[in-house]
Every structure is written in C-alpha cells, then in structure tokens.
Amino acid sequence: QVQLVESGGGLVQPGGSLRLSCAASGSIFSIDSMAWYRQAPGKERELVATITKGGNTNYVDSVKGRFTISRDNAKNTVYLQMNGLQPADTAVYYCRARIYSTVNSWLPYWGQGTQVTVSS
C-alpha cells in the first residue's frame, strides 16, 4: 500500500513564505513525476508545479518566480517552497506522484491535502 502524506501548510500573512513537504511511503519500487496541485473554494483543482525524476520542472504562470518545486529521490519526498504568498494562493494543496509499486503498474497517488491560508 502506498501513502502520500503532506505537511507544512498553515496561516501566513501576504508576502510571507511556507514550505510544503509530501513524503511517499509503502511498497514503492519507483517514483516518476511528482506534482503539486491546489484547489481554492468554489474552483476546480489546478496544477501548480511538476518535477520529473530527473529534476525538470514546470510551473503555472501565476506562481513562476515565487514557487519552487524540488524533490529528494532518496527520501521519496517532494517539496514546494512558496515565497511572496498572496491571498489568491489560498487553497488546499495536494501532492500527486506517479508510482510503480507492488501492484506492478504505474499509478497516480494523491495526498490528503494541506490547507494554505494567506491573510492579514
């Protein structure tokens, strides 16, 4: 069984920073791409950033220059460093990973989500 557990969310003032972490555990053979999504109230879930196993990254335009995705393959962990946070960044943030496990197939797995609230 594979689990993704996120941490690091919270309440921060505009202009502040947070660092999210997402650790994958269980019977994992390999992890391919990893990503962060977010879902604000009343809105659809959107892709925020992705990172390949080799470290290539992509970002949605609204976070470019402010957010940085990274990963530690030895720890099966992906991070999202968020600087210059704005109220529009308020959302539940989810991590997603494409994992090859004991089910002998590549499958997407999701974390449970962590709340990020940007407010003065």
PDB file of N, CA and C in Angstrom, residues 47-109:
ATOM      1  N   LEU A  47      -3.244  22.495 -11.556  1.00  0.00           N
ATOM      2  CA  LEU A  47      -1.856  22.075 -11.463  1.00  0.00           C
ATOM      3  C   LEU A  47      -0.981  23.287 -11.178  1.00  0.00           C
ATOM      4  N   VAL A  48      -0.161  23.186 -10.145  1.00  0.00           N
ATOM      5  CA  VAL A  48       0.700  24.301  -9.755  1.00  0.00           C
ATOM      6  C   VAL A  48       2.123  24.108 -10.277  1.00  0.00           C
ATOM      7  N   ALA A  49       2.690  22.921 -10.057  1.00  0.00           N
ATOM      8  CA  ALA A  49       4.075  22.682 -10.447  1.00  0.00           C
ATOM      9  C   ALA A  49       4.313  21.186 -10.590  1.00  0.00           C
ATOM     10  N   THR A  50       5.216  20.845 -11.495  1.00  0.00           N
ATOM     11  CA  THR A  50       5.592  19.448 -11.693  1.00  0.00           C
ATOM     12  C   THR A  50       7.109  19.316 -11.704  1.00  0.00           C
ATOM     13  N   ILE A  51       7.574  18.122 -11.372  1.00  0.00           N
ATOM     14  CA  ILE A  51       9.002  17.835 -11.422  1.00  0.00           C
ATOM     15  C   ILE A  51       9.184  16.385 -11.842  1.00  0.00           C
ATOM     16  N   THR A  52      10.068  16.179 -12.816  1.00  0.00           N
ATOM     17  CA  THR A  52      10.358  14.825 -13.262  1.00  0.00           C
ATOM     18  C   THR A  52      11.370  14.169 -12.327  1.00  0.00           C
ATOM     19  N   LYS A  53      11.592  12.883 -12.533  1.00  0.00           N
ATOM     20  CA  LYS A  53      12.567  12.180 -11.707  1.00  0.00           C
ATOM     21  C   LYS A  53      13.956  12.784 -11.889  1.00  0.00           C
ATOM     22  N   GLY A  54      14.202  13.287 -13.093  1.00  0.00           N
ATOM     23  CA  GLY A  54      15.492  13.890 -13.369  1.00  0.00           C
ATOM     24  C   GLY A  54      15.623  15.342 -12.937  1.00  0.00           C
ATOM     25  N   GLY A  55      14.517  15.921 -12.445  1.00  0.00           N
ATOM     26  CA  GLY A  55      14.591  17.267 -11.899  1.00  0.00           C
ATOM     27  C   GLY A  55      14.101  18.377 -12.808  1.00  0.00           C
ATOM     28  N   ASN A  56      13.535  18.040 -13.963  1.00  0.00           N
ATOM     29  CA  ASN A  56      12.967  19.081 -14.822  1.00  0.00           C
ATOM     30  C   ASN A  56      11.656  19.572 -14.219  1.00  0.00           C
ATOM     31  N   THR A  57      11.465  20.887 -14.233  1.00  0.00           N
ATOM     32  CA  THR A  57      10.315  21.477 -13.564  1.00  0.00           C
ATOM     33  C   THR A  57       9.460  22.310 -14.517  1.00  0.00           C
ATOM     34  N   ASN A  58       8.198  22.442 -14.152  1.00  0.00           N
ATOM     35  CA  ASN A  58       7.272  23.327 -14.850  1.00  0.00           C
ATOM     36  C   ASN A  58       6.335  23.947 -13.833  1.00  0.00           C
ATOM     37  N   TYR A  59       5.898  25.185 -14.132  1.00  0.00           N
ATOM     38  CA  TYR A  59       5.047  25.910 -13.216  1.00  0.00           C
ATOM     39  C   TYR A  59       3.878  26.565 -13.952  1.00  0.00           C
ATOM     40  N   VAL A  60       2.772  26.718 -13.258  1.00  0.00           N
ATOM     41  CA  VAL A  60       1.693  27.542 -13.791  1.00  0.00           C
ATOM     42  C   VAL A  60       2.170  28.988 -13.750  1.00  0.00           C
ATOM     43  N   ASP A  61       1.729  29.782 -14.701  1.00  0.00           N
ATOM     44  CA  ASP A  61       2.251  31.144 -14.835  1.00  0.00           C
ATOM     45  C   ASP A  61       2.088  31.971 -13.561  1.00  0.00           C
ATOM     46  N   SER A  62       1.010  31.760 -12.830  1.00  0.00           N
ATOM     47  CA  SER A  62       0.715  32.600 -11.671  1.00  0.00           C
ATOM     48  C   SER A  62       1.697  32.428 -10.514  1.00  0.00           C
ATOM     49  N   VAL A  63       2.496  31.360 -10.536  1.00  0.00           N
ATOM     50  CA  VAL A  63       3.440  31.139  -9.430  1.00  0.00           C
ATOM     51  C   VAL A  63       4.902  31.219  -9.875  1.00  0.00           C
ATOM     52  N   LYS A  64       5.134  31.396 -11.156  1.00  0.00           N
ATOM     53  CA  LYS A  64       6.514  31.472 -11.653  1.00  0.00           C
ATOM     54  C   LYS A  64       7.267  32.605 -10.979  1.00  0.00           C
ATOM     55  N   GLY A  65       8.475  32.285 -10.523  1.00  0.00           N
ATOM     56  CA  GLY A  65       9.300  33.274  -9.850  1.00  0.00           C
ATOM     57  C   GLY A  65       9.032  33.375  -8.361  1.00  0.00           C
ATOM     58  N   ARG A  66       7.963  32.731  -7.889  1.00  0.00           N
ATOM     59  CA  ARG A  66       7.632  32.774  -6.457  1.00  0.00           C
ATOM     60  C   ARG A  66       7.711  31.394  -5.811  1.00  0.00           C
ATOM     61  N   PHE A  67       7.309  30.357  -6.538  1.00  0.00           N
ATOM     62  CA  PHE A  67       7.295  28.993  -6.002  1.00  0.00           C
ATOM     63  C   PHE A  67       8.429  28.181  -6.618  1.00  0.00           C
ATOM     64  N   THR A  68       8.959  27.258  -5.834  1.00  0.00           N
ATOM     65  CA  THR A  68       9.992  26.348  -6.324  1.00  0.00           C
ATOM     66  C   THR A  68       9.664  24.926  -5.893  1.00  0.00           C
ATOM     67  N   ILE A  69       9.565  24.031  -6.876  1.00  0.00           N
ATOM     68  CA  ILE A  69       9.342  22.615  -6.578  1.00  0.00           C
ATOM     69  C   ILE A  69      10.687  21.904  -6.611  1.00  0.00           C
ATOM     70  N   SER A  70      10.873  20.981  -5.688  1.00  0.00           N
ATOM     71  CA  SER A  70      12.095  20.187  -5.653  1.00  0.00           C
ATOM     72  C   SER A  70      11.760  18.814  -5.087  1.00  0.00           C
ATOM     73  N   ARG A  71      12.700  17.900  -5.191  1.00  0.00           N
ATOM     74  CA  ARG A  71      12.449  16.557  -4.671  1.00  0.00           C
ATOM     75  C   ARG A  71      13.740  15.933  -4.171  1.00  0.00           C
ATOM     76  N   ASP A  72      13.572  15.014  -3.245  1.00  0.00           N
ATOM     77  CA  ASP A  72      14.682  14.223  -2.734  1.00  0.00           C
ATOM     78  C   ASP A  72      14.341  12.773  -3.050  1.00  0.00           C
ATOM     79  N   ASN A  73      14.945  12.234  -4.073  1.00  0.00           N
ATOM     80  CA  ASN A  73      14.592  10.883  -4.516  1.00  0.00           C
ATOM     81  C   ASN A  73      14.942   9.823  -3.482  1.00  0.00           C
ATOM     82  N   ALA A  74      15.973  10.070  -2.697  1.00  0.00           N
ATOM     83  CA  ALA A  74      16.359   9.109  -1.665  1.00  0.00           C
ATOM     84  C   ALA A  74      15.313   9.023  -0.560  1.00  0.00           C
ATOM     85  N   LYS A  75      14.587  10.113  -0.366  1.00  0.00           N
ATOM     86  CA  LYS A  75      13.570  10.165   0.690  1.00  0.00           C
ATOM     87  C   LYS A  75      12.155  10.034   0.130  1.00  0.00           C
ATOM     88  N   ASN A  76      12.022   9.867  -1.179  1.00  0.00           N
ATOM     89  CA  ASN A  76      10.694   9.785  -1.811  1.00  0.00           C
ATOM     90  C   ASN A  76       9.824  10.975  -1.420  1.00  0.00           C
ATOM     91  N   THR A  77      10.427  12.152  -1.432  1.00  0.00           N
ATOM     92  CA  THR A  77       9.753  13.353  -0.943  1.00  0.00           C
ATOM     93  C   THR A  77       9.828  14.471  -1.970  1.00  0.00           C
ATOM     94  N   VAL A  78       8.725  15.188  -2.097  1.00  0.00           N
ATOM     95  CA  VAL A  78       8.670  16.368  -2.954  1.00  0.00           C
ATOM     96  C   VAL A  78       8.340  17.572  -2.074  1.00  0.00           C
ATOM     97  N   TYR A  79       8.905  18.705  -2.435  1.00  0.00           N
ATOM     98  CA  TYR A  79       8.740  19.940  -1.667  1.00  0.00           C
ATOM     99  C   TYR A  79       8.167  21.036  -2.562  1.00  0.00           C
ATOM    100  N   LEU A  80       7.525  22.007  -1.928  1.00  0.00           N
ATOM    101  CA  LEU A  80       7.094  23.207  -2.626  1.00  0.00           C
ATOM    102  C   LEU A  80       7.425  24.397  -1.735  1.00  0.00           C
ATOM    103  N   GLN A  81       8.455  25.137  -2.137  1.00  0.00           N
ATOM    104  CA  GLN A  81       8.816  26.360  -1.431  1.00  0.00           C
ATOM    105  C   GLN A  81       7.998  27.496  -2.016  1.00  0.00           C
ATOM    106  N   MET A  82       7.225  28.156  -1.185  1.00  0.00           N
ATOM    107  CA  MET A  82       6.320  29.207  -1.639  1.00  0.00           C
ATOM    108  C   MET A  82       6.729  30.518  -0.989  1.00  0.00           C
ATOM    109  N   ASN A  83       7.177  31.460  -1.821  1.00  0.00           N
ATOM    110  CA  ASN A  83       7.575  32.782  -1.347  1.00  0.00           C
ATOM    111  C   ASN A  83       6.631  33.821  -1.931  1.00  0.00           C
ATOM    112  N   GLY A  84       6.603  34.986  -1.330  1.00  0.00           N
ATOM    113  CA  GLY A  84       5.755  36.049  -1.844  1.00  0.00           C
ATOM    114  C   GLY A  84       4.292  35.652  -1.926  1.00  0.00           C
ATOM    115  N   LEU A  85       3.818  34.960  -0.902  1.00  0.00           N
ATOM    116  CA  LEU A  85       2.444  34.451  -0.950  1.00  0.00           C
ATOM    117  C   LEU A  85       1.431  35.578  -0.982  1.00  0.00           C
ATOM    118  N   GLN A  86       0.370  35.339  -1.729  1.00  0.00           N
ATOM    119  CA  GLN A  86      -0.702  36.303  -1.923  1.00  0.00           C
ATOM    120  C   GLN A  86      -2.032  35.664  -1.514  1.00  0.00           C
ATOM    121  N   PRO A  87      -3.027  36.475  -1.178  1.00  0.00           N
ATOM    122  CA  PRO A  87      -4.338  35.889  -0.829  1.00  0.00           C
ATOM    123  C   PRO A  87      -4.875  34.943  -1.899  1.00  0.00           C
ATOM    124  N   ALA A  88      -4.558  35.212  -3.165  1.00  0.00           N
ATOM    125  CA  ALA A  88      -5.027  34.344  -4.251  1.00  0.00           C
ATOM    126  C   ALA A  88      -4.405  32.954  -4.198  1.00  0.00           C
ATOM    127  N   ASP A  89      -3.357  32.783  -3.401  1.00  0.00           N
ATOM    128  CA  ASP A  89      -2.724  31.472  -3.253  1.00  0.00           C
ATOM    129  C   ASP A  89      -3.436  30.605  -2.210  1.00  0.00           C
ATOM    130  N   THR A  90      -4.414  31.175  -1.522  1.00  0.00           N
ATOM    131  CA  THR A  90      -5.157  30.428  -0.521  1.00  0.00           C
ATOM    132  C   THR A  90      -5.887  29.259  -1.162  1.00  0.00           C
ATOM    133  N   ALA A  91      -5.630  28.062  -0.651  1.00  0.00           N
ATOM    134  CA  ALA A  91      -6.220  26.848  -1.228  1.00  0.00           C
ATOM    135  C   ALA A  91      -5.794  25.649  -0.399  1.00  0.00           C
ATOM    136  N   VAL A  92      -6.403  24.522  -0.701  1.00  0.00           N
ATOM    137  CA  VAL A  92      -5.888  23.241  -0.209  1.00  0.00           C
ATOM    138  C   VAL A  92      -4.888  22.737  -1.248  1.00  0.00           C
ATOM    139  N   TYR A  93      -3.695  22.432  -0.802  1.00  0.00           N
ATOM    140  CA  TYR A  93      -2.633  21.971  -1.694  1.00  0.00           C
ATOM    141  C   TYR A  93      -2.488  20.454  -1.583  1.00  0.00           C
ATOM    142  N   TYR A  94      -2.439  19.804  -2.741  1.00  0.00           N
ATOM    143  CA  TYR A  94      -2.332  18.357  -2.816  1.00  0.00           C
ATOM    144  C   TYR A  94      -1.072  17.968  -3.580  1.00  0.00           C
ATOM    145  N   CYS A  95      -0.417  16.927  -3.114  1.00  0.00           N
ATOM    146  CA  CYS A  95       0.677  16.384  -3.911  1.00  0.00           C
ATOM    147  C   CYS A  95       0.176  15.153  -4.662  1.00  0.00           C
ATOM    148  N   ARG A  96       0.813  14.889  -5.763  1.00  0.00           N
ATOM    149  CA  ARG A  96       0.475  13.753  -6.609  1.00  0.00           C
ATOM    150  C   ARG A  96       1.768  13.141  -7.104  1.00  0.00           C
ATOM    151  N   ALA A  97       1.808  11.830  -7.160  1.00  0.00           N
ATOM    152  CA  ALA A  97       3.005  11.146  -7.639  1.00  0.00           C
ATOM    153  C   ALA A  97       2.610   9.944  -8.482  1.00  0.00           C
ATOM    154  N   ARG A  98       3.375   9.707  -9.511  1.00  0.00           N
ATOM    155  CA  ARG A  98       3.180   8.519 -10.356  1.00  0.00           C
ATOM    156  C   ARG A  98       4.158   7.468  -9.869  1.00  0.00           C
ATOM    157  N   ILE A  99       3.590   6.382  -9.342  1.00  0.00           N
ATOM    158  CA  ILE A  99       4.397   5.426  -8.591  1.00  0.00           C
ATOM    159  C   ILE A  99       4.222   4.013  -9.129  1.00  0.00           C
ATOM    160  N   TYR A 100       5.343   3.293  -9.180  1.00  0.00           N
ATOM    161  CA  TYR A 100       5.326   1.869  -9.524  1.00  0.00           C
ATOM    162  C   TYR A 100       5.522   1.109  -8.223  1.00  0.00           C
ATOM    163  N   SER A 101       4.517   0.334  -7.863  1.00  0.00           N
ATOM    164  CA  SER A 101       4.571  -0.374  -6.577  1.00  0.00           C
ATOM    165  C   SER A 101       4.312  -1.856  -6.785  1.00  0.00           C
ATOM    166  N   THR A 102       3.936  -2.517  -5.714  1.00  0.00           N
ATOM    167  CA  THR A 102       3.744  -3.957  -5.777  1.00  0.00           C
ATOM    168  C   THR A 102       2.537  -4.367  -6.614  1.00  0.00           C
ATOM    169  N   VAL A 103       1.733  -3.420  -7.055  1.00  0.00           N
ATOM    170  CA  VAL A 103       0.609  -3.757  -7.938  1.00  0.00           C
ATOM    171  C   VAL A 103       1.102  -3.958  -9.365  1.00  0.00           C
ATOM    172  N   ASN A 104       2.434  -3.751  -9.551  1.00  0.00           N
ATOM    173  CA  ASN A 104       3.064  -3.987 -10.857  1.00  0.00           C
ATOM    174  C   ASN A 104       2.475  -3.129 -11.961  1.00  0.00           C
ATOM    175  N   SER A 105       2.233  -1.876 -11.623  1.00  0.00           N
ATOM    176  CA  SER A 105       1.727  -0.942 -12.616  1.00  0.00           C
ATOM    177  C   SER A 105       2.017   0.473 -12.143  1.00  0.00           C
ATOM    178  N   TRP A 106       2.186   1.385 -13.118  1.00  0.00           N
ATOM    179  CA  TRP A 106       2.333   2.797 -12.780  1.00  0.00           C
ATOM    180  C   TRP A 106       0.949   3.354 -12.485  1.00  0.00           C
ATOM    181  N   LEU A 107       0.788   3.929 -11.288  1.00  0.00           N
ATOM    182  CA  LEU A 107      -0.486   4.509 -10.900  1.00  0.00           C
ATOM    183  C   LEU A 107      -0.288   5.873 -10.256  1.00  0.00           C
ATOM    184  N   PRO A 108      -1.271   6.765 -10.395  1.00  0.00           N
ATOM    185  CA  PRO A 108      -1.189   8.042  -9.692  1.00  0.00           C
ATOM    186  C   PRO A 108      -1.713   7.906  -8.264  1.00  0.00           C
ATOM    187  N   TYR A 109      -0.990   8.526  -7.350  1.00  0.00           N
ATOM    188  CA  TYR A 109      -1.417   8.558  -5.948  1.00  0.00           C
ATOM    189  C   TYR A 109      -1.490  10.012  -5.495  1.00  0.00           C
TER     190      TYR A 109
END
